[in-house]
mmCIF file with all atom_site columns, C-alpha atoms in Angstrom:
data_model
loop_
_atom_site.group_PDB
_atom_site.id
_atom_site.type_symbol
_atom_site.label_atom_id
_atom_site.label_alt_id
_atom_site.label_comp_id
_atom_site.label_asym_id
_atom_site.label_entity_id
_atom_site.label_seq_id
_atom_site.pdbx_PDB_ins_code
_atom_site.Cartn_x
_atom_site.Cartn_y
_atom_site.Cartn_z
_atom_site.occupancy
_atom_site.B_iso_or_equiv
_atom_site.pdbx_formal_charge
_atom_site.auth_seq_id
_atom_site.auth_comp_id
_atom_site.auth_asym_id
_atom_site.auth_atom_id
_atom_site.pdbx_PDB_model_num
ATOM 1   C CA . MET A 1 1   ? 0.000   0.000  0.000   1.00 0.00 ? 1   MET A CA 1
ATOM 2   C CA . GLU A 1 2   ? 1.220   3.483  -0.890  1.00 0.00 ? 2   GLU A CA 1
ATOM 3   C CA . LYS A 1 3   ? 2.252   5.780  1.993   1.00 0.00 ? 3   LYS A CA 1
ATOM 4   C CA . THR A 1 4   ? 0.123   8.874  2.706   1.00 0.00 ? 4   THR A CA 1
ATOM 5   C CA . LEU A 1 5   ? 1.413   11.722 4.902   1.00 0.00 ? 5   LEU A CA 1
ATOM 6   C CA . SER A 1 6   ? -1.912  13.393 5.772   1.00 0.00 ? 6   SER A CA 1
ATOM 7   C CA . LYS A 1 7   ? -5.287  11.858 6.518   1.00 0.00 ? 7   LYS A CA 1
ATOM 8   C CA . SER A 1 8   ? -7.101  15.066 5.522   1.00 0.00 ? 8   SER A CA 1
ATOM 9   C CA . ASN A 1 9   ? -10.030 14.629 3.144   1.00 0.00 ? 9   ASN A CA 1
ATOM 10  C CA . SER A 1 10  ? -10.030 18.291 2.199   1.00 0.00 ? 10  SER A CA 1
ATOM 11  C CA . ILE A 1 11  ? -7.792  20.506 0.121   1.00 0.00 ? 11  ILE A CA 1
ATOM 12  C CA . VAL A 1 12  ? -4.719  21.469 2.171   1.00 0.00 ? 12  VAL A CA 1
ATOM 13  C CA . SER A 1 13  ? -3.286  24.962 1.745   1.00 0.00 ? 13  SER A CA 1
ATOM 14  C CA . LEU A 1 14  ? -0.022  25.484 -0.071  1.00 0.00 ? 14  LEU A CA 1
ATOM 15  C CA . GLN A 1 15  ? 1.471   26.987 3.101   1.00 0.00 ? 15  GLN A CA 1
ATOM 16  C CA . ASP A 1 16  ? 0.660   23.807 5.063   1.00 0.00 ? 16  ASP A CA 1
ATOM 17  C CA . ILE A 1 17  ? 2.069   21.567 2.346   1.00 0.00 ? 17  ILE A CA 1
ATOM 18  C CA . ILE A 1 18  ? 5.264   23.648 2.236   1.00 0.00 ? 18  ILE A CA 1
ATOM 19  C CA . LYS A 1 19  ? 5.626   23.505 6.048   1.00 0.00 ? 19  LYS A CA 1
ATOM 20  C CA . ILE A 1 20  ? 5.402   19.706 5.988   1.00 0.00 ? 20  ILE A CA 1
ATOM 21  C CA . ALA A 1 21  ? 7.693   19.481 2.950   1.00 0.00 ? 21  ALA A CA 1
ATOM 22  C CA . ILE A 1 22  ? 10.325  21.498 4.826   1.00 0.00 ? 22  ILE A CA 1
ATOM 23  C CA . ALA A 1 23  ? 9.902   19.427 8.015   1.00 0.00 ? 23  ALA A CA 1
ATOM 24  C CA . LYS A 1 24  ? 10.280  16.188 6.019   1.00 0.00 ? 24  LYS A CA 1
ATOM 25  C CA . ASN A 1 25  ? 13.225  17.530 3.947   1.00 0.00 ? 25  ASN A CA 1
ATOM 26  C CA . ALA A 1 26  ? 11.282  16.982 0.731   1.00 0.00 ? 26  ALA A CA 1
ATOM 27  C CA . SER A 1 27  ? 13.145  17.954 -2.408  1.00 0.00 ? 27  SER A CA 1
ATOM 28  C CA . ASP A 1 28  ? 10.042  18.347 -4.598  1.00 0.00 ? 28  ASP A CA 1
ATOM 29  C CA . ILE A 1 29  ? 6.300   18.943 -4.426  1.00 0.00 ? 29  ILE A CA 1
ATOM 30  C CA . LEU A 1 30  ? 4.211   17.703 -7.335  1.00 0.00 ? 30  LEU A CA 1
ATOM 31  C CA . PHE A 1 31  ? 0.694   18.867 -8.198  1.00 0.00 ? 31  PHE A CA 1
ATOM 32  C CA . SER A 1 32  ? -1.074  17.229 -11.120 1.00 0.00 ? 32  SER A CA 1
ATOM 33  C CA . THR A 1 33  ? -4.732  17.663 -12.033 1.00 0.00 ? 33  THR A CA 1
ATOM 34  C CA . GLY A 1 34  ? -6.873  14.733 -10.887 1.00 0.00 ? 34  GLY A CA 1
ATOM 35  C CA . TYR A 1 35  ? -4.270  13.397 -8.444  1.00 0.00 ? 35  TYR A CA 1
ATOM 36  C CA . PRO A 1 36  ? -3.344  14.177 -4.851  1.00 0.00 ? 36  PRO A CA 1
ATOM 37  C CA . PRO A 1 37  ? -0.152  16.188 -4.241  1.00 0.00 ? 37  PRO A CA 1
ATOM 38  C CA . TYR A 1 38  ? 3.059   14.204 -3.831  1.00 0.00 ? 38  TYR A CA 1
ATOM 39  C CA . LEU A 1 39  ? 6.269   15.003 -1.962  1.00 0.00 ? 39  LEU A CA 1
ATOM 40  C CA . LYS A 1 40  ? 9.624   13.581 -3.005  1.00 0.00 ? 40  LYS A CA 1
ATOM 41  C CA . ILE A 1 41  ? 11.439  12.521 0.164   1.00 0.00 ? 41  ILE A CA 1
ATOM 42  C CA . VAL A 1 42  ? 14.844  10.833 -0.084  1.00 0.00 ? 42  VAL A CA 1
ATOM 43  C CA . GLY A 1 43  ? 14.172  9.926  -3.710  1.00 0.00 ? 43  GLY A CA 1
ATOM 44  C CA . GLU A 1 44  ? 10.738  8.392  -3.026  1.00 0.00 ? 44  GLU A CA 1
ATOM 45  C CA . TRP A 1 45  ? 7.445   9.951  -4.147  1.00 0.00 ? 45  TRP A CA 1
ATOM 46  C CA . ILE A 1 46  ? 4.998   9.923  -1.215  1.00 0.00 ? 46  ILE A CA 1
ATOM 47  C CA . ARG A 1 47  ? 1.347   10.887 -1.533  1.00 0.00 ? 47  ARG A CA 1
ATOM 48  C CA . PHE A 1 48  ? 0.526   13.881 0.653   1.00 0.00 ? 48  PHE A CA 1
ATOM 49  C CA . THR A 1 49  ? -3.199  13.135 0.992   1.00 0.00 ? 49  THR A CA 1
ATOM 50  C CA . ASP A 1 50  ? -5.771  10.830 -0.582  1.00 0.00 ? 50  ASP A CA 1
ATOM 51  C CA . LYS A 1 51  ? -7.785  13.819 -1.879  1.00 0.00 ? 51  LYS A CA 1
ATOM 52  C CA . PRO A 1 52  ? -7.232  14.491 -5.593  1.00 0.00 ? 52  PRO A CA 1
ATOM 53  C CA . TYR A 1 53  ? -6.700  18.112 -6.604  1.00 0.00 ? 53  TYR A CA 1
ATOM 54  C CA . TYR A 1 54  ? -8.671  19.332 -9.597  1.00 0.00 ? 54  TYR A CA 1
ATOM 55  C CA . ARG A 1 55  ? -8.072  22.193 -12.003 1.00 0.00 ? 55  ARG A CA 1
ATOM 56  C CA . LYS A 1 56  ? -9.699  24.821 -9.751  1.00 0.00 ? 56  LYS A CA 1
ATOM 57  C CA . ASP A 1 57  ? -7.632  23.629 -6.761  1.00 0.00 ? 57  ASP A CA 1
ATOM 58  C CA . ILE A 1 58  ? -4.378  23.851 -8.696  1.00 0.00 ? 58  ILE A CA 1
ATOM 59  C CA . ASP A 1 59  ? -5.385  27.230 -10.179 1.00 0.00 ? 59  ASP A CA 1
ATOM 60  C CA . ASN A 1 60  ? -5.913  28.474 -6.596  1.00 0.00 ? 60  ASN A CA 1
ATOM 61  C CA . ILE A 1 61  ? -2.433  27.241 -5.616  1.00 0.00 ? 61  ILE A CA 1
ATOM 62  C CA . ILE A 1 62  ? -0.900  28.944 -8.657  1.00 0.00 ? 62  ILE A CA 1
ATOM 63  C CA . ASP A 1 63  ? -2.736  32.161 -7.754  1.00 0.00 ? 63  ASP A CA 1
ATOM 64  C CA . GLU A 1 64  ? -1.470  31.869 -4.165  1.00 0.00 ? 64  GLU A CA 1
ATOM 65  C CA . ILE A 1 65  ? 2.133   31.514 -5.370  1.00 0.00 ? 65  ILE A CA 1
ATOM 66  C CA . LEU A 1 66  ? 1.910   34.240 -7.979  1.00 0.00 ? 66  LEU A CA 1
ATOM 67  C CA . SER A 1 67  ? 0.080   36.738 -5.771  1.00 0.00 ? 67  SER A CA 1
ATOM 68  C CA . SER A 1 68  ? 3.082   36.725 -3.444  1.00 0.00 ? 68  SER A CA 1
ATOM 69  C CA . SER A 1 69  ? 5.638   36.954 -6.289  1.00 0.00 ? 69  SER A CA 1
ATOM 70  C CA . SER A 1 70  ? 6.813   40.145 -7.864  1.00 0.00 ? 70  SER A CA 1
ATOM 71  C CA . GLY A 1 71  ? 5.849   39.931 -11.506 1.00 0.00 ? 71  GLY A CA 1
ATOM 72  C CA . GLY A 1 72  ? 3.038   37.464 -10.778 1.00 0.00 ? 72  GLY A CA 1
ATOM 73  C CA . GLU A 1 73  ? 0.643   39.045 -13.278 1.00 0.00 ? 73  GLU A CA 1
ATOM 74  C CA . SER A 1 74  ? 3.211   38.914 -16.082 1.00 0.00 ? 74  SER A CA 1
ATOM 75  C CA . ILE A 1 75  ? 3.865   35.232 -15.257 1.00 0.00 ? 75  ILE A CA 1
ATOM 76  C CA . LYS A 1 76  ? 0.107   34.528 -15.535 1.00 0.00 ? 76  LYS A CA 1
ATOM 77  C CA . ARG A 1 77  ? -0.012  36.228 -18.948 1.00 0.00 ? 77  ARG A CA 1
ATOM 78  C CA . TYR A 1 78  ? 3.025   34.223 -20.068 1.00 0.00 ? 78  TYR A CA 1
ATOM 79  C CA . ILE A 1 79  ? 1.433   30.929 -18.938 1.00 0.00 ? 79  ILE A CA 1
ATOM 80  C CA . SER A 1 80  ? -1.772  31.737 -20.831 1.00 0.00 ? 80  SER A CA 1
ATOM 81  C CA . ARG A 1 81  ? 0.272   32.331 -23.989 1.00 0.00 ? 81  ARG A CA 1
ATOM 82  C CA . VAL A 1 82  ? 2.992   29.642 -23.774 1.00 0.00 ? 82  VAL A CA 1
ATOM 83  C CA . HIS A 1 83  ? 1.302   27.148 -21.360 1.00 0.00 ? 83  HIS A CA 1
ATOM 84  C CA . GLN A 1 84  ? 4.409   26.630 -19.217 1.00 0.00 ? 84  GLN A CA 1
ATOM 85  C CA . VAL A 1 85  ? 6.893   28.620 -17.160 1.00 0.00 ? 85  VAL A CA 1
ATOM 86  C CA . ASP A 1 86  ? 9.825   28.121 -14.793 1.00 0.00 ? 86  ASP A CA 1
ATOM 87  C CA . PHE A 1 87  ? 10.188  30.642 -11.958 1.00 0.00 ? 87  PHE A CA 1
ATOM 88  C CA . SER A 1 88  ? 11.111  30.929 -8.288  1.00 0.00 ? 88  SER A CA 1
ATOM 89  C CA . PHE A 1 89  ? 9.315   32.235 -5.222  1.00 0.00 ? 89  PHE A CA 1
ATOM 90  C CA . GLN A 1 90  ? 10.160  32.756 -1.590  1.00 0.00 ? 90  GLN A CA 1
ATOM 91  C CA . VAL A 1 91  ? 8.244   31.810 1.550   1.00 0.00 ? 91  VAL A CA 1
ATOM 92  C CA . GLY A 1 92  ? 9.061   33.920 4.586   1.00 0.00 ? 92  GLY A CA 1
ATOM 93  C CA . ASP A 1 93  ? 10.869  37.211 4.870   1.00 0.00 ? 93  ASP A CA 1
ATOM 94  C CA . GLU A 1 94  ? 13.794  38.420 2.797   1.00 0.00 ? 94  GLU A CA 1
ATOM 95  C CA . ASN A 1 95  ? 16.460  37.431 5.347   1.00 0.00 ? 95  ASN A CA 1
ATOM 96  C CA . ASN A 1 96  ? 15.033  34.179 6.738   1.00 0.00 ? 96  ASN A CA 1
ATOM 97  C CA . GLY A 1 97  ? 12.873  32.921 3.893   1.00 0.00 ? 97  GLY A CA 1
ATOM 98  C CA . ILE A 1 98  ? 13.205  29.754 1.905   1.00 0.00 ? 98  ILE A CA 1
ATOM 99  C CA . ARG A 1 99  ? 13.410  30.009 -1.852  1.00 0.00 ? 99  ARG A CA 1
ATOM 100 C CA . PHE A 1 100 ? 11.609  27.514 -4.095  1.00 0.00 ? 100 PHE A CA 1
ATOM 101 C CA . ARG A 1 101 ? 11.848  26.772 -7.791  1.00 0.00 ? 101 ARG A CA 1
ATOM 102 C CA . ALA A 1 102 ? 8.597   26.100 -9.604  1.00 0.00 ? 102 ALA A CA 1
ATOM 103 C CA . ASN A 1 103 ? 7.525   24.815 -12.981 1.00 0.00 ? 103 ASN A CA 1
ATOM 104 C CA . ILE A 1 104 ? 3.963   25.203 -14.172 1.00 0.00 ? 104 ILE A CA 1
ATOM 105 C CA . PHE A 1 105 ? 2.867   23.520 -17.352 1.00 0.00 ? 105 PHE A CA 1
ATOM 106 C CA . GLU A 1 106 ? -0.540  23.093 -18.855 1.00 0.00 ? 106 GLU A CA 1
ATOM 107 C CA . THR A 1 107 ? -1.389  20.078 -20.964 1.00 0.00 ? 107 THR A CA 1
ATOM 108 C CA . LEU A 1 108 ? -3.521  21.072 -23.915 1.00 0.00 ? 108 LEU A CA 1
ATOM 109 C CA . LYS A 1 109 ? -6.387  18.671 -24.566 1.00 0.00 ? 109 LYS A CA 1
#
């Protein structure tokens, strides 16, 4: 049986997922439409929760990231045109924050 970190049956906030990812020394967080989030811990992908995240959930997470990023609106426009982007964002203050790399891509169907 696959490991699950959280028993929550609701959508967990990005901030909470990041806090747990940091505590577990996760190297990656993966969001994919129709699936629950996964954390990569010591080379192993571990499901964060059993609750799948849908397009609106992932759009809310993207909005949460981009609303705190300088240039967030220009990144949104770029995604709508090119359907993918690599960028970074920081959680916490300028001196004590943790910087994350992110990739957003949209599969065209």
